[in-house]
mmCIF file of C-alpha atoms and ligand atoms in Angstrom:
data_model
loop_
_atom_site.group_PDB
_atom_site.id
_atom_site.type_symbol
_atom_site.label_atom_id
_atom_site.label_comp_id
_atom_site.label_asym_id
_atom_site.label_seq_id
_atom_site.Cartn_x
_atom_site.Cartn_y
_atom_site.Cartn_z
ATOM 1 C CA MET A 1 0.000 0.000 0.000
ATOM 2 C CA THR A 2 1.252 3.488 -0.843
ATOM 3 C CA THR A 3 2.209 5.435 2.287
ATOM 4 C CA ILE A 4 1.787 9.198 2.593
ATOM 5 C CA GLY A 5 3.731 11.839 4.517
ATOM 6 C CA ILE A 6 2.981 15.537 4.942
ATOM 7 C CA ILE A 7 5.561 18.232 5.704
ATOM 8 C CA GLY A 8 3.752 21.356 6.865
ATOM 9 C CA ALA A 9 0.616 21.152 8.983
ATOM 10 C CA GLY A 10 -0.789 24.635 8.449
ATOM 11 C CA ALA A 11 -3.680 25.636 6.206
ATOM 12 C CA ILE A 12 -2.813 23.432 3.215
ATOM 13 C CA GLY A 13 -1.080 20.529 4.983
ATOM 14 C CA SER A 14 -3.966 20.074 7.384
ATOM 15 C CA ALA A 15 -6.571 20.538 4.609
ATOM 16 C CA PHE A 16 -4.898 17.739 2.633
ATOM 17 C CA ALA A 17 -4.785 15.600 5.802
ATOM 18 C CA ARG A 18 -8.483 16.252 6.360
ATOM 19 C CA ALA A 19 -9.279 15.161 2.794
ATOM 20 C CA LEU A 20 -7.295 11.933 3.360
ATOM 21 C CA ALA A 21 -8.912 11.353 6.756
ATOM 22 C CA ARG A 22 -12.378 11.654 5.246
ATOM 23 C CA LYS A 23 -11.584 8.560 3.176
ATOM 24 C CA GLY A 24 -9.735 6.783 5.993
ATOM 25 C CA LEU A 25 -6.385 7.093 4.165
ATOM 26 C CA LYS A 26 -3.338 6.987 6.438
ATOM 27 C CA ALA A 27 -0.699 9.708 6.612
ATOM 28 C CA ILE A 28 2.076 10.957 8.861
ATOM 29 C CA ILE A 29 1.854 14.723 9.362
ATOM 30 C CA SER A 30 4.740 16.936 10.540
ATOM 31 C CA ASN A 31 5.675 20.542 11.194
ATOM 32 C CA SER A 32 8.649 22.491 12.559
ATOM 33 C CA ARG A 33 7.663 22.096 16.223
ATOM 34 C CA GLY A 34 7.503 18.328 16.439
ATOM 35 C CA PRO A 35 4.807 15.644 16.824
ATOM 36 C CA ALA A 36 3.666 16.707 20.308
ATOM 37 C CA SER A 37 2.387 19.994 18.853
ATOM 38 C CA LEU A 38 0.176 18.040 16.425
ATOM 39 C CA VAL A 39 -1.604 15.735 18.857
ATOM 40 C CA ASP A 40 -4.773 17.865 19.036
ATOM 41 C CA LEU A 41 -4.941 18.261 15.255
ATOM 42 C CA ALA A 42 -4.471 14.523 14.707
ATOM 43 C CA ARG A 43 -7.138 13.734 17.292
ATOM 44 C CA GLU A 44 -9.537 16.068 15.495
ATOM 45 C CA LEU A 45 -8.750 14.584 12.077
ATOM 46 C CA GLY A 46 -9.199 10.995 13.166
ATOM 47 C CA PRO A 47 -7.218 7.779 13.584
ATOM 48 C CA SER A 48 -5.765 7.602 10.067
ATOM 49 C CA ILE A 49 -3.601 10.727 10.626
ATOM 50 C CA THR A 50 -0.536 10.285 12.851
ATOM 51 C CA PRO A 51 1.777 13.072 14.047
ATOM 52 C CA GLY A 52 5.399 12.417 13.195
ATOM 53 C CA THR A 53 8.739 14.037 12.643
ATOM 54 C CA ARG A 54 9.708 15.769 9.423
ATOM 55 C CA GLU A 55 12.080 12.843 8.761
ATOM 56 C CA GLN A 56 9.309 10.263 9.229
ATOM 57 C CA ALA A 57 6.969 12.161 6.916
ATOM 58 C CA ALA A 58 9.710 12.553 4.307
ATOM 59 C CA ALA A 59 10.371 8.792 4.284
ATOM 60 C CA GLN A 60 6.905 7.867 2.904
ATOM 61 C CA ASP A 61 6.141 6.850 -0.711
ATOM 62 C CA ILE A 62 4.299 10.090 -1.484
ATOM 63 C CA VAL A 63 5.289 13.232 0.431
ATOM 64 C CA LEU A 64 3.221 16.410 0.202
ATOM 65 C CA VAL A 65 5.148 19.566 1.095
ATOM 66 C CA ALA A 66 3.132 22.636 2.137
ATOM 67 C CA VAL A 67 5.427 25.152 3.790
ATOM 68 C CA ASN A 68 5.758 28.935 3.507
ATOM 69 C CA TRP A 69 7.938 29.709 0.474
ATOM 70 C CA SER A 70 10.778 31.355 2.421
ATOM 71 C CA LYS A 71 10.920 28.430 4.881
ATOM 72 C CA LEU A 72 11.144 25.649 2.273
ATOM 73 C CA PRO A 73 14.974 25.444 2.320
ATOM 74 C CA SER A 74 15.074 24.819 6.075
ATOM 75 C CA ALA A 75 12.039 22.496 5.994
ATOM 76 C CA LEU A 76 13.703 20.307 3.371
ATOM 77 C CA SER A 77 17.344 20.513 4.392
ATOM 78 C CA GLY A 78 19.240 17.560 5.817
ATOM 79 C CA LEU A 79 16.741 14.924 4.682
ATOM 80 C CA PRO A 80 17.970 11.707 3.035
ATOM 81 C CA GLY A 81 17.606 11.593 -0.778
ATOM 82 C CA PHE A 82 14.154 10.843 -2.118
ATOM 83 C CA ASP A 83 15.447 8.061 -4.354
ATOM 84 C CA GLY A 84 12.666 8.256 -6.949
ATOM 85 C CA ARG A 85 9.834 8.700 -4.481
ATOM 86 C CA ILE A 86 7.057 11.182 -5.269
ATOM 87 C CA VAL A 87 6.979 14.645 -3.745
ATOM 88 C CA ILE A 88 3.906 16.812 -4.233
ATOM 89 C CA ASP A 89 4.765 20.500 -4.423
ATOM 90 C CA ALA A 90 1.735 22.297 -2.988
ATOM 91 C CA ASN A 91 3.635 25.558 -2.614
ATOM 92 C CA ASN A 92 3.464 28.944 -4.271
ATOM 93 C CA PRO A 93 6.180 31.620 -4.440
ATOM 94 C CA ILE A 94 4.163 34.175 -2.528
ATOM 95 C CA GLU A 95 3.659 34.615 1.172
ATOM 96 C CA ALA A 96 1.192 36.021 3.678
ATOM 97 C CA PRO A 97 0.689 38.628 4.989
ATOM 98 C CA LEU A 98 1.990 40.888 2.181
ATOM 99 C CA PHE A 99 1.417 38.470 -0.728
ATOM 100 C CA LYS A 100 4.366 39.956 -2.577
ATOM 101 C CA PRO A 101 5.661 37.541 -5.255
ATOM 102 C CA ALA A 102 8.999 35.974 -4.278
ATOM 103 C CA GLU A 103 12.147 36.840 -6.235
ATOM 104 C CA LEU A 104 12.889 33.758 -8.369
ATOM 105 C CA HIS A 105 15.993 35.133 -10.144
ATOM 106 C CA GLY A 106 14.766 34.086 -13.575
ATOM 107 C CA ARG A 107 13.971 30.505 -12.547
ATOM 108 C CA THR A 108 10.597 28.843 -12.132
ATOM 109 C CA SER A 109 9.283 27.928 -8.690
ATOM 110 C CA SER A 110 9.277 24.245 -9.725
ATOM 111 C CA GLU A 111 12.965 24.401 -10.667
ATOM 112 C CA ILE A 112 13.787 25.910 -7.283
ATOM 113 C CA PHE A 113 11.586 23.405 -5.414
ATOM 114 C CA THR A 114 12.960 20.400 -7.338
ATOM 115 C CA ASP A 115 16.510 21.344 -6.325
ATOM 116 C CA LEU A 116 15.403 21.155 -2.670
ATOM 117 C CA VAL A 117 14.223 17.509 -2.968
ATOM 118 C CA PRO A 118 17.091 15.655 -4.670
ATOM 119 C CA GLY A 119 16.045 12.421 -6.360
ATOM 120 C CA ALA A 120 12.323 13.108 -6.039
ATOM 121 C CA ARG A 121 9.804 12.862 -8.827
ATOM 122 C CA VAL A 122 7.988 16.150 -8.294
ATOM 123 C CA VAL A 123 4.320 16.660 -9.071
ATOM 124 C CA LYS A 124 2.773 20.079 -8.630
ATOM 125 C CA ALA A 125 -0.725 19.876 -7.101
ATOM 126 C CA PHE A 126 -2.967 21.127 -4.278
ATOM 127 C CA ASN A 127 -1.544 24.662 -4.753
ATOM 128 C CA HIS A 128 -4.161 26.429 -6.870
ATOM 129 C CA LEU A 129 -7.108 26.648 -4.476
ATOM 130 C CA PRO A 130 -7.623 28.192 -1.033
ATOM 131 C CA ALA A 131 -7.197 25.601 1.704
ATOM 132 C CA HIS A 132 -10.887 25.357 2.622
ATOM 133 C CA LEU A 133 -11.720 24.138 -0.892
ATOM 134 C CA ILE A 134 -9.348 21.214 -0.337
ATOM 135 C CA SER A 135 -10.709 20.313 3.083
ATOM 136 C CA ASP A 136 -14.366 20.817 2.143
ATOM 137 C CA ASN A 137 -16.378 18.011 0.592
ATOM 138 C CA PRO A 138 -15.378 17.904 -3.112
ATOM 139 C CA GLN A 139 -18.890 16.847 -4.124
ATOM 140 C CA ALA A 140 -20.040 20.405 -4.712
ATOM 141 C CA GLY A 141 -22.139 22.539 -7.015
ATOM 142 C CA GLY A 142 -23.867 19.517 -8.495
ATOM 143 C CA GLY A 143 -20.555 17.948 -9.505
ATOM 144 C CA GLN A 144 -17.044 17.158 -8.432
ATOM 145 C CA ARG A 145 -14.447 19.820 -7.565
ATOM 146 C CA VAL A 146 -11.482 19.954 -9.969
ATOM 147 C CA LEU A 147 -7.831 19.713 -8.899
ATOM 148 C CA PHE A 148 -5.060 20.383 -11.390
ATOM 149 C CA PHE A 149 -1.767 18.543 -11.379
ATOM 150 C CA ALA A 150 1.394 18.696 -13.464
ATOM 151 C CA GLY A 151 4.772 16.999 -13.603
ATOM 152 C CA ASP A 152 7.556 15.657 -15.768
ATOM 153 C CA ASP A 153 7.265 11.960 -14.809
ATOM 154 C CA ALA A 154 4.234 10.155 -16.240
ATOM 155 C CA ASN A 155 4.141 7.416 -13.571
ATOM 156 C CA ALA A 156 4.418 9.907 -10.711
ATOM 157 C CA LYS A 157 1.594 11.946 -12.222
ATOM 158 C CA ALA A 158 -0.530 8.813 -12.594
ATOM 159 C CA ALA A 159 -0.008 8.022 -8.883
ATOM 160 C CA VAL A 160 -0.989 11.544 -7.828
ATOM 161 C CA GLY A 161 -3.943 11.475 -10.225
ATOM 162 C CA LYS A 162 -5.090 8.233 -8.566
ATOM 163 C CA LEU A 163 -4.747 9.788 -5.096
ATOM 164 C CA ILE A 164 -6.773 12.813 -6.208
ATOM 165 C CA GLU A 165 -9.458 10.416 -7.452
ATOM 166 C CA GLN A 166 -9.359 8.436 -4.191
ATOM 167 C CA ILE A 167 -10.202 11.572 -2.217
ATOM 168 C CA ASP A 168 -13.123 12.231 -4.583
ATOM 169 C CA PHE A 169 -11.788 15.213 -6.558
ATOM 170 C CA PHE A 170 -11.722 15.303 -10.355
ATOM 171 C CA GLY A 171 -8.065 15.543 -11.385
ATOM 172 C CA ILE A 172 -6.961 17.256 -14.580
ATOM 173 C CA ASP A 173 -3.414 16.688 -15.843
ATOM 174 C CA LEU A 174 -2.156 20.010 -17.224
ATOM 175 C CA GLY A 175 1.187 18.761 -18.540
ATOM 176 C CA SER A 176 4.772 19.352 -17.449
ATOM 177 C CA LEU A 177 6.026 21.169 -14.347
ATOM 178 C CA ALA A 178 6.748 24.174 -16.574
ATOM 179 C CA ASP A 179 3.150 24.053 -17.811
ATOM 180 C CA GLY A 180 1.931 23.880 -14.215
ATOM 181 C CA ASP A 181 4.015 26.916 -13.233
ATOM 182 C CA GLU A 182 2.524 28.862 -16.097
ATOM 183 C CA LEU A 183 -1.082 27.721 -15.853
ATOM 184 C CA PHE A 184 -2.107 27.255 -12.232
ATOM 185 C CA GLN A 185 0.479 28.731 -9.920
ATOM 186 C CA ILE A 186 -0.377 31.577 -7.571
ATOM 187 C CA PRO A 187 0.406 34.337 -8.472
ATOM 188 C CA GLY A 188 -0.303 34.757 -12.147
ATOM 189 C CA GLY A 189 -1.558 31.397 -13.363
ATOM 190 C CA PRO A 190 -4.716 32.019 -15.388
ATOM 191 C CA LEU A 191 -6.285 28.853 -13.947
ATOM 192 C CA SER A 192 -5.289 29.520 -10.334
ATOM 193 C CA VAL A 193 -7.937 30.149 -7.682
ATOM 194 C CA HIS A 194 -10.653 28.932 -10.071
ATOM 195 C CA ASN A 195 -13.050 26.731 -8.156
ATOM 196 C CA LEU A 196 -14.151 24.543 -11.048
ATOM 197 C CA VAL A 197 -16.646 21.728 -10.785
ATOM 198 C CA ARG A 198 -16.893 18.859 -13.219
ATOM 199 C CA VAL A 199 -20.501 18.094 -14.056
ATOM 200 C CA GLU A 200 -21.572 14.959 -15.911
ATOM 201 C CA SER A 201 -22.988 16.065 -19.248
ATOM 202 C CA MET A 202 -26.464 14.806 -20.089
ATOM 203 C CA ARG A 203 -26.637 13.559 -23.658
ATOM 204 C CA ARG A 204 -30.038 13.819 -25.252
ATOM 205 C CA ASP A 205 -30.715 11.968 -28.490
ATOM 206 C CA VAL A 206 -33.180 13.700 -30.770
HETATM 207 N N1 LIG B 1 -3.254 28.911 2.556
HETATM 208 C C1 LIG B 1 -3.728 28.647 1.352
HETATM 209 O O1 LIG B 1 -4.955 28.758 1.111
HETATM 210 C C2 LIG B 1 -2.798 28.183 0.257
HETATM 211 C C3 LIG B 1 -3.360 27.869 -0.992
HETATM 212 C C4 LIG B 1 -2.552 27.333 -1.983
HETATM 213 C C5 LIG B 1 -1.189 27.129 -1.759
HETATM 214 N N2 LIG B 1 -0.660 27.489 -0.550
HETATM 215 C C6 LIG B 1 0.798 27.268 -0.363
HETATM 216 O O2 LIG B 1 0.976 26.220 0.583
HETATM 217 C C7 LIG B 1 2.176 26.458 1.331
HETATM 218 C C8 LIG B 1 1.812 26.434 2.803
HETATM 219 O O3 LIG B 1 0.893 27.481 3.038
HETATM 220 P P1 LIG B 1 -0.041 27.466 4.327
HETATM 221 O O4 LIG B 1 -1.028 28.533 4.106
HETATM 222 O O5 LIG B 1 -0.473 26.067 4.605
HETATM 223 O O6 LIG B 1 1.006 27.950 5.432
HETATM 224 P P2 LIG B 1 0.822 27.940 7.028
HETATM 225 O O7 LIG B 1 -0.602 27.792 7.398
HETATM 226 O O8 LIG B 1 1.595 29.100 7.519
HETATM 227 O O9 LIG B 1 1.582 26.581 7.449
HETATM 228 C C9 LIG B 1 2.943 26.417 7.185
HETATM 229 C C10 LIG B 1 3.408 25.109 7.796
HETATM 230 O O10 LIG B 1 4.794 24.949 7.467
HETATM 231 C C11 LIG B 1 5.444 24.415 8.613
HETATM 232 N N3 LIG B 1 6.875 24.684 8.614
HETATM 233 C C12 LIG B 1 7.525 25.870 8.573
HETATM 234 N N4 LIG B 1 8.854 25.673 8.651
HETATM 235 C C13 LIG B 1 9.041 24.326 8.745
HETATM 236 C C14 LIG B 1 10.171 23.496 8.902
HETATM 237 N N5 LIG B 1 11.413 24.005 8.960
HETATM 238 N N6 LIG B 1 9.987 22.162 8.982
HETATM 239 C C15 LIG B 1 8.749 21.623 8.937
HETATM 240 N N7 LIG B 1 7.620 22.366 8.797
HETATM 241 C C16 LIG B 1 7.772 23.701 8.718
HETATM 242 C C17 LIG B 1 4.776 25.141 9.765
HETATM 243 O O11 LIG B 1 5.026 24.452 10.972
HETATM 244 P P3 LIG B 1 5.121 25.268 12.357
HETATM 245 O O12 LIG B 1 3.804 25.953 12.520
HETATM 246 O O13 LIG B 1 5.399 24.208 13.366
HETATM 247 O O14 LIG B 1 6.266 26.235 12.188
HETATM 248 C C18 LIG B 1 3.301 25.057 9.329
HETATM 249 O O15 LIG B 1 2.735 23.834 9.728
HETATM 250 C C19 LIG B 1 2.729 27.817 0.870
HETATM 251 O O16 LIG B 1 3.774 27.622 -0.042
HETATM 252 C C20 LIG B 1 1.525 28.470 0.195
HETATM 253 O O17 LIG B 1 1.904 29.359 -0.841
HETATM 254 C C21 LIG B 1 -1.427 27.993 0.474
#
């Protein structure tokens, strides 16, 4: 069975954990302050979510990272190599409270993030909607809420697409990491912050 780890237990990390918990999927969740600080959150989310260390979370088959942009280097430093495992980049190069875009020095956010997780197969996902739309029930508006994902490794994308399906969202593969940066990253992505719902079309024969 695929195991899941979460680095970052704030708005997005805990929203993702809540979506997993709703389906009884197991995950280890971590933050900068250690497992003891996450006991109440884990109790609230239910028995499938276990507090752990950053190292324990990073050792799982699929690792979602949701940390403030400026803190990503310290959150990901000193971890063993990812050795082909999947890392979901749920981050955006912008930060509360000023929401000023980060200086990327001519690189893309995915290039910078990928350098921080050596050996990982990176898939960009869970970064284009406000956190409550990830934790809320995805059966909404008469359909199924859409989550975009993008990456350069077809098998890694397929695994993340399957996970998105398992938690009842409708996943749409938008191409490579570069495509993801351009299309659904905050700030600037024309598809970012769009709360789209996939509705079954009704075909009428005449
Ligand atoms: N909020 C949204 O609606 C939203 C939407 C889309 C994308 N995003 C992106 O998601 C990412 C996270 O945003 P957020 O709103 O979830 O932030 P947040 O609520 O401030 O949570 C940040 C989390 O990162 C953890 N963290 C910080 N430094 C760490 C370290 N060295 N090691 C381990 N964990 C560390 C924090 O743990 P401690 O509290 O213990 O320090 C906290 O759990 C950002 O890149 C943001 O752009 C956010």
